[in-house]
mmCIF file of N, CA, C and O in Angstrom:
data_model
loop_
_atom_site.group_PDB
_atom_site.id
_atom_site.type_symbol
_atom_site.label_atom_id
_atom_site.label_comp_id
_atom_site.label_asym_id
_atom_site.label_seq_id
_atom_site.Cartn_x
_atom_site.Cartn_y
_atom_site.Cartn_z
ATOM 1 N N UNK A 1 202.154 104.724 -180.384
ATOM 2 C CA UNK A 1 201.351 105.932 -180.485
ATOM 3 C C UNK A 1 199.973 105.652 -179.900
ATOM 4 O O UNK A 1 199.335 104.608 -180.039
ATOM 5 N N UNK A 2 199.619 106.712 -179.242
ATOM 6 C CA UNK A 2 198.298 106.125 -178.307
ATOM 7 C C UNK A 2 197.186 107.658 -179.143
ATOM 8 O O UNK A 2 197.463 108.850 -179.277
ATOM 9 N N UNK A 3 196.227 107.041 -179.441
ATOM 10 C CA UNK A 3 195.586 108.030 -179.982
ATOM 11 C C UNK A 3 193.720 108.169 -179.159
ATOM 12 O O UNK A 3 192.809 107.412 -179.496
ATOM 13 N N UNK A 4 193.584 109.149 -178.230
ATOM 14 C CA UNK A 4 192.520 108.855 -177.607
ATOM 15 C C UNK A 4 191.314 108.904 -177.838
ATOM 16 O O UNK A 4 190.924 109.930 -178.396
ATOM 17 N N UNK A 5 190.397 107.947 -177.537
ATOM 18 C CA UNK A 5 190.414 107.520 -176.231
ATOM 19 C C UNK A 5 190.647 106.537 -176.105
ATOM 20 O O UNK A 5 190.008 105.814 -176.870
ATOM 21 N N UNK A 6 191.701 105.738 -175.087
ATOM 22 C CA UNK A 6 191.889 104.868 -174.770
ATOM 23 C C UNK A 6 191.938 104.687 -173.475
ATOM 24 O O UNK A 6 192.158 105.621 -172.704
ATOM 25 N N UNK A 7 191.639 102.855 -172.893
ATOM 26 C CA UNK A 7 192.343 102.713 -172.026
ATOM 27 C C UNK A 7 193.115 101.259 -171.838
ATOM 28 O O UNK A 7 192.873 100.333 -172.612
ATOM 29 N N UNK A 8 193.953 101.143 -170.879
ATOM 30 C CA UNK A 8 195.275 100.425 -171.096
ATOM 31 C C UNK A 8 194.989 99.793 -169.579
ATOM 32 O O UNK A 8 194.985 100.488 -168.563
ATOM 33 N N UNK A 9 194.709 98.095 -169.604
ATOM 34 C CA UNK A 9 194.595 97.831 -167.925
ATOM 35 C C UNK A 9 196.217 97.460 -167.407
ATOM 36 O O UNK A 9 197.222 97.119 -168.030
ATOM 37 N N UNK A 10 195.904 97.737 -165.787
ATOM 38 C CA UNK A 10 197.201 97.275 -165.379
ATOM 39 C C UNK A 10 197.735 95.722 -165.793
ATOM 40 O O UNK A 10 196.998 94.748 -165.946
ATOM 41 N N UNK A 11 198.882 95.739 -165.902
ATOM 42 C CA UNK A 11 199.945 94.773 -165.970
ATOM 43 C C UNK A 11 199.896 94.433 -168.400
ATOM 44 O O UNK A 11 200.449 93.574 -169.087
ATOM 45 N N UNK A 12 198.977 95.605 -168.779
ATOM 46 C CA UNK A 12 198.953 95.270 -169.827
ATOM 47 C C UNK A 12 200.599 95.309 -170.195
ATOM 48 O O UNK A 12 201.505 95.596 -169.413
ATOM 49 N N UNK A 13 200.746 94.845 -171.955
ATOM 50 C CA UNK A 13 201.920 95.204 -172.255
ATOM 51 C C UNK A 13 201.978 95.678 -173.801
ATOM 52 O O UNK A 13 202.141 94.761 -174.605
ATOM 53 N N UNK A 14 201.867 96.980 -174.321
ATOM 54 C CA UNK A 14 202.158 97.104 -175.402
ATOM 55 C C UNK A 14 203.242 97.156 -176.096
ATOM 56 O O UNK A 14 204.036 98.062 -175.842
ATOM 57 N N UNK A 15 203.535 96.223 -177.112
ATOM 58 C CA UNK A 15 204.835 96.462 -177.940
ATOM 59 C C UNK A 15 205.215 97.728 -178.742
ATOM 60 O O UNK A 15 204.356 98.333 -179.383
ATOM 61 N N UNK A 16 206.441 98.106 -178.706
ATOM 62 C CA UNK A 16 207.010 98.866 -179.717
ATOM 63 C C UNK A 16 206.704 99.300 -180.804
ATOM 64 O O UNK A 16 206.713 98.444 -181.690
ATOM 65 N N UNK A 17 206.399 100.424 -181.143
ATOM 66 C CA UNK A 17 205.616 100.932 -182.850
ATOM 67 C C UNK A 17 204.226 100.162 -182.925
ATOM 68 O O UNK A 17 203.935 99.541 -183.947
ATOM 69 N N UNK A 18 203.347 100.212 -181.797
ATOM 70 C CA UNK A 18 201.800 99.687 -181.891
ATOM 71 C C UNK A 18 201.505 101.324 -181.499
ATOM 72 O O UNK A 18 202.089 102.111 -180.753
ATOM 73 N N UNK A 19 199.838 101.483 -182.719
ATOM 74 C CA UNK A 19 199.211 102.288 -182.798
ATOM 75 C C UNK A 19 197.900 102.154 -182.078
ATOM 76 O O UNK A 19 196.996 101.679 -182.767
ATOM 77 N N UNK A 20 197.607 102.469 -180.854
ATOM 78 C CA UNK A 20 196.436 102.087 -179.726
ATOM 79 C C UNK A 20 195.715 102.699 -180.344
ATOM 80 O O UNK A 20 196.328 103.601 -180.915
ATOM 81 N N UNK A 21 194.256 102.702 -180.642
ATOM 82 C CA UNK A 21 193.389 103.995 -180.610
ATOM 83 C C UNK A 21 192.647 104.456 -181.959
ATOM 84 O O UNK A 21 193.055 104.068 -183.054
ATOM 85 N N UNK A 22 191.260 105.513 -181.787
ATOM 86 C CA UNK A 22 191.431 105.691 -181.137
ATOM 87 C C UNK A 22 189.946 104.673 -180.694
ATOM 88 O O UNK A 22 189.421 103.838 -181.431
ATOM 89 N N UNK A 23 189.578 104.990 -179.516
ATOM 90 C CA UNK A 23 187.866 104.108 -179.195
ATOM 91 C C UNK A 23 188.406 102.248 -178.836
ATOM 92 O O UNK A 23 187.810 101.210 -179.124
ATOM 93 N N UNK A 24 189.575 102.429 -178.205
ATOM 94 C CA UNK A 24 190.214 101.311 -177.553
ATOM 95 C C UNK A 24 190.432 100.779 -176.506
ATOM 96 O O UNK A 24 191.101 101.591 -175.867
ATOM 97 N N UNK A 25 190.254 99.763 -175.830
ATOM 98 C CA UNK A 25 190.397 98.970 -174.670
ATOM 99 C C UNK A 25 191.436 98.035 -174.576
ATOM 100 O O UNK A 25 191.020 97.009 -175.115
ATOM 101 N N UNK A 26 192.672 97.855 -174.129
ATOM 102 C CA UNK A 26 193.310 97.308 -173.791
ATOM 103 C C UNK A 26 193.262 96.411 -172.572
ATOM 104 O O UNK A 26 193.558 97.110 -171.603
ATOM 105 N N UNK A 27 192.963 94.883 -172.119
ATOM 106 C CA UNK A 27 192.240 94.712 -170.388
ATOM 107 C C UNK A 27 193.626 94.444 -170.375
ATOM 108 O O UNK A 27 194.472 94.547 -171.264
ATOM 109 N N UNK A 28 193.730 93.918 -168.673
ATOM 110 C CA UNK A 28 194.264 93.791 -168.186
ATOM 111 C C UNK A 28 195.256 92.982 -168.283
ATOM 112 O O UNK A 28 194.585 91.951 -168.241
ATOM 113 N N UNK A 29 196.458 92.568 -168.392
ATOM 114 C CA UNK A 29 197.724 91.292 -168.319
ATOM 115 C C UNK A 29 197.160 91.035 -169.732
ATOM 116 O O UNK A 29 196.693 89.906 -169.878
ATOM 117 N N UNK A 30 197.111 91.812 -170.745
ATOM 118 C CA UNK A 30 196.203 91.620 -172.112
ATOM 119 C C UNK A 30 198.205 91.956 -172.827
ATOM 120 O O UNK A 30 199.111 92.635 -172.343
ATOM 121 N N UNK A 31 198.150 91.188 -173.969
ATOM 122 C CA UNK A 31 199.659 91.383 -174.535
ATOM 123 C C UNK A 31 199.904 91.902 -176.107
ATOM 124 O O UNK A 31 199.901 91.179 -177.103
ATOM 125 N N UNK A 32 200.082 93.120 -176.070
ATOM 126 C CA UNK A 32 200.132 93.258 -177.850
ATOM 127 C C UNK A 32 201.568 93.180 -178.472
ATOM 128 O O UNK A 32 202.545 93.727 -177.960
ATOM 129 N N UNK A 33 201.592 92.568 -179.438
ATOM 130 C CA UNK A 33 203.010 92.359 -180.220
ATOM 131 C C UNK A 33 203.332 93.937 -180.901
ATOM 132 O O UNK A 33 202.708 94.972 -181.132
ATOM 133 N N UNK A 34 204.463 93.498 -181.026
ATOM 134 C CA UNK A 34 205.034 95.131 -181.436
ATOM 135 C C UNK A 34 204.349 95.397 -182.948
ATOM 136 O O UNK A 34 203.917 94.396 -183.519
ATOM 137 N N UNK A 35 204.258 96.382 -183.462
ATOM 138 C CA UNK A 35 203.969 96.767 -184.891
ATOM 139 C C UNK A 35 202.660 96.903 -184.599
ATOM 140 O O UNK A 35 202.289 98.065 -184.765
ATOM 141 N N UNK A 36 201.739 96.103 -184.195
ATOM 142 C CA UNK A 36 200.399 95.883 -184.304
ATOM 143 C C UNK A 36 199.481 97.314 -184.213
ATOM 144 O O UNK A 36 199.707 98.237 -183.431
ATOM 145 N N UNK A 37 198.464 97.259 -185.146
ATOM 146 C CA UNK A 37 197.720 98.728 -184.692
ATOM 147 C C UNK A 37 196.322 98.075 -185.060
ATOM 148 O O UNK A 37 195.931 97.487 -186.068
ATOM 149 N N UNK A 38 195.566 98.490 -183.544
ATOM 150 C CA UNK A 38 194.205 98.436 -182.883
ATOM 151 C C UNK A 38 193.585 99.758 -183.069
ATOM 152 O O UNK A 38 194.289 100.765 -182.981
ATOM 153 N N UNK A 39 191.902 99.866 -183.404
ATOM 154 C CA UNK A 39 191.663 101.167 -183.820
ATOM 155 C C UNK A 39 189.931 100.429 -183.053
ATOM 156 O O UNK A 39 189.836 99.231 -183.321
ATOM 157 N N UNK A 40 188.782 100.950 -182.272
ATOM 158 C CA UNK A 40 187.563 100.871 -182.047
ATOM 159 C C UNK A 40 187.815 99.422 -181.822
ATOM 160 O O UNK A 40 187.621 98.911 -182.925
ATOM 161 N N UNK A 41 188.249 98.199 -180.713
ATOM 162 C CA UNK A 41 188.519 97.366 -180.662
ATOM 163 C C UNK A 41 188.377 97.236 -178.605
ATOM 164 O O UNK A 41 188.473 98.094 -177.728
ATOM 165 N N UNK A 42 188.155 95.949 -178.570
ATOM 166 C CA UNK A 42 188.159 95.471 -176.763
ATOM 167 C C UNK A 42 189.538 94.633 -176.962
ATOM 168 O O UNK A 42 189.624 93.843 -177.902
ATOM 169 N N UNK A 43 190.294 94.767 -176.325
ATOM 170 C CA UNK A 43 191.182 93.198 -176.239
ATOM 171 C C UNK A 43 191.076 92.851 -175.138
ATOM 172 O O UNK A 43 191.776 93.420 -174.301
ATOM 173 N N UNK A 44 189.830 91.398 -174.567
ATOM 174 C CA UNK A 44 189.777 91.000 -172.854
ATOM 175 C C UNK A 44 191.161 90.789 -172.210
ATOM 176 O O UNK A 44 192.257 90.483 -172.680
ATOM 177 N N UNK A 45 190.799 91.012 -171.192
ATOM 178 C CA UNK A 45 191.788 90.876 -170.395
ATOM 179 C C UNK A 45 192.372 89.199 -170.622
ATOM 180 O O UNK A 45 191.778 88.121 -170.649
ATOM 181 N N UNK A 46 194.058 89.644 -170.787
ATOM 182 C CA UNK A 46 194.796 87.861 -170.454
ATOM 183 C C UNK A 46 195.070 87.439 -171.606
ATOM 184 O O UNK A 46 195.436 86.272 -171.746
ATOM 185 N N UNK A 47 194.914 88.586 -173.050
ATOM 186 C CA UNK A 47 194.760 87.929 -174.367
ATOM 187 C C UNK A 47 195.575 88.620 -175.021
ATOM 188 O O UNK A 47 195.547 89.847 -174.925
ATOM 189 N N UNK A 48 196.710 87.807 -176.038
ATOM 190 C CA UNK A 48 197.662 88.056 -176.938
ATOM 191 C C UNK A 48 197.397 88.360 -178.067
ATOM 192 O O UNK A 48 196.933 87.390 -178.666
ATOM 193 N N UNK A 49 197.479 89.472 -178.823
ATOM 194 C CA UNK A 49 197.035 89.976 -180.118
ATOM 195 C C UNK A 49 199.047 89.684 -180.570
ATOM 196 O O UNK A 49 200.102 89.987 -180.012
ATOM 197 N N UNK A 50 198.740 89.093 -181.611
ATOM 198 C CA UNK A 50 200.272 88.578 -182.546
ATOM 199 C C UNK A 50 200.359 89.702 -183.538
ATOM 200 O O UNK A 50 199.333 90.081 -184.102
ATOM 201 N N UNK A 51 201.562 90.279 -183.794
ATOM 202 C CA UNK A 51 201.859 90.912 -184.916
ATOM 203 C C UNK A 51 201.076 90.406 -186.378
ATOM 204 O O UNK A 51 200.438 91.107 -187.163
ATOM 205 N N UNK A 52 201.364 88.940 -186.443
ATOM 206 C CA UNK A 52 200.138 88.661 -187.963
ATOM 207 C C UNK A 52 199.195 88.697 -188.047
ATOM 208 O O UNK A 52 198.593 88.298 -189.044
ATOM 209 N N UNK A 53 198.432 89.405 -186.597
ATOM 210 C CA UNK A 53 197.257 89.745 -186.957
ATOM 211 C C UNK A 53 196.585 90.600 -187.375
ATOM 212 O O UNK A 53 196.592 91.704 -186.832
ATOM 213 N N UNK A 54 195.594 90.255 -188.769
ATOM 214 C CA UNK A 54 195.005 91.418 -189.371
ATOM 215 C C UNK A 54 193.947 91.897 -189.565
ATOM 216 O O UNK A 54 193.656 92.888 -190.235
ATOM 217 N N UNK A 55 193.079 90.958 -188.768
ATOM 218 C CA UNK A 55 191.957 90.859 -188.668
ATOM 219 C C UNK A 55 191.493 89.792 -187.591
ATOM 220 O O UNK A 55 191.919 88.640 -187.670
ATOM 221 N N UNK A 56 190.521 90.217 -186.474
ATOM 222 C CA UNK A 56 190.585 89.155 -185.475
ATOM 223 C C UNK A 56 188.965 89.193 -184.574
ATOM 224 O O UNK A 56 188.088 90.000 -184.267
ATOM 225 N N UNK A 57 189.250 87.965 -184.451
ATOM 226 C CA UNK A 57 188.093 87.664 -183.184
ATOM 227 C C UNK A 57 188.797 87.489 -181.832
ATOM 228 O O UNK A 57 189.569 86.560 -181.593
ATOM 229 N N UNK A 58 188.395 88.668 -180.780
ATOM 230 C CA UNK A 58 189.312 88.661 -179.939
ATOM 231 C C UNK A 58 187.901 87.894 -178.767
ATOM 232 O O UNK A 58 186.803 88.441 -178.658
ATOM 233 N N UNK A 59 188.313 86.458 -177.944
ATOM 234 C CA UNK A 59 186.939 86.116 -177.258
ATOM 235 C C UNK A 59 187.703 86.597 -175.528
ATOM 236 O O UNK A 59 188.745 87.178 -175.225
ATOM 237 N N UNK A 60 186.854 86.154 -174.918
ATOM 238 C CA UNK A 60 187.134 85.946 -173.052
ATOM 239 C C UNK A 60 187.605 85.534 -172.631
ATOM 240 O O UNK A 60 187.979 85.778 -171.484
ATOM 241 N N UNK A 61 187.866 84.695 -173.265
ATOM 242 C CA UNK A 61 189.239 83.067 -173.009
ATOM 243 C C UNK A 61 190.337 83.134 -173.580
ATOM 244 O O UNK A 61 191.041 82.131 -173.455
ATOM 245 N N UNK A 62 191.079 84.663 -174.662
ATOM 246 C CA UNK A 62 191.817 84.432 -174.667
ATOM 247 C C UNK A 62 192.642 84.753 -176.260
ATOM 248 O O UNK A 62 193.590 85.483 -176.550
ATOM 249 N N UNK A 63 191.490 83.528 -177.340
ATOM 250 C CA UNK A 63 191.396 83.000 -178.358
ATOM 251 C C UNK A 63 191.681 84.037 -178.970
ATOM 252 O O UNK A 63 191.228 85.131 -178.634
ATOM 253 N N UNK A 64 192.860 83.781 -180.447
ATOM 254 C CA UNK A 64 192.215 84.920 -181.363
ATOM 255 C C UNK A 64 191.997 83.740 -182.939
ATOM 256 O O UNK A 64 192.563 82.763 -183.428
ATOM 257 N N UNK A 65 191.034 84.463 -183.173
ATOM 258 C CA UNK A 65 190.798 83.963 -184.649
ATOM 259 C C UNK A 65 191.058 85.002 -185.829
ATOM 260 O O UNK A 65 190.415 86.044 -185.955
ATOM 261 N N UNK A 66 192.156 84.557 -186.737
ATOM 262 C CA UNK A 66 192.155 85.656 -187.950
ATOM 263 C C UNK A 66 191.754 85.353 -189.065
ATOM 264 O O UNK A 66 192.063 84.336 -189.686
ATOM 265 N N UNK A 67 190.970 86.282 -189.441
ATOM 266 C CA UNK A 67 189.867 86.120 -190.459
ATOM 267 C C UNK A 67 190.843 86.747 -191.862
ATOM 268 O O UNK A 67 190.341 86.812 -192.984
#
């Protein structure tokens, strides 16, 4: 479910039953696991958000930290 505004860079990939939105950035070759729901969030480009995540530090390089 994409709830706007969003945007989604090329080669991103969102999984199955993820709730985008809304005030969201998805970058580019950026990878979300299925289930996951992002709400007022950046995910840089090249970076894997995991389904167990429930809280996160998303950095430039990649990293996620769950708090």
């Amino acid at each position: 479910t994409i709830v706007p505004p969003v945007r989604v860079g090329a080669g991103a990939v969102v999984g199955a039953g993820c709730v985008i939105g809304p005030d969201t950035v998805v970058g580019a070759g950026a990878e979300v696991a299925a289930g996951v729901q992002l709400e007022r969030c950046v995910v840089w480009p090249k970076t894997r958000v995991a389904a167990s995540a429930t809280s996160a530090i998303l950095t430039p390089r990649g990293s996620v930290v769950v708090t």
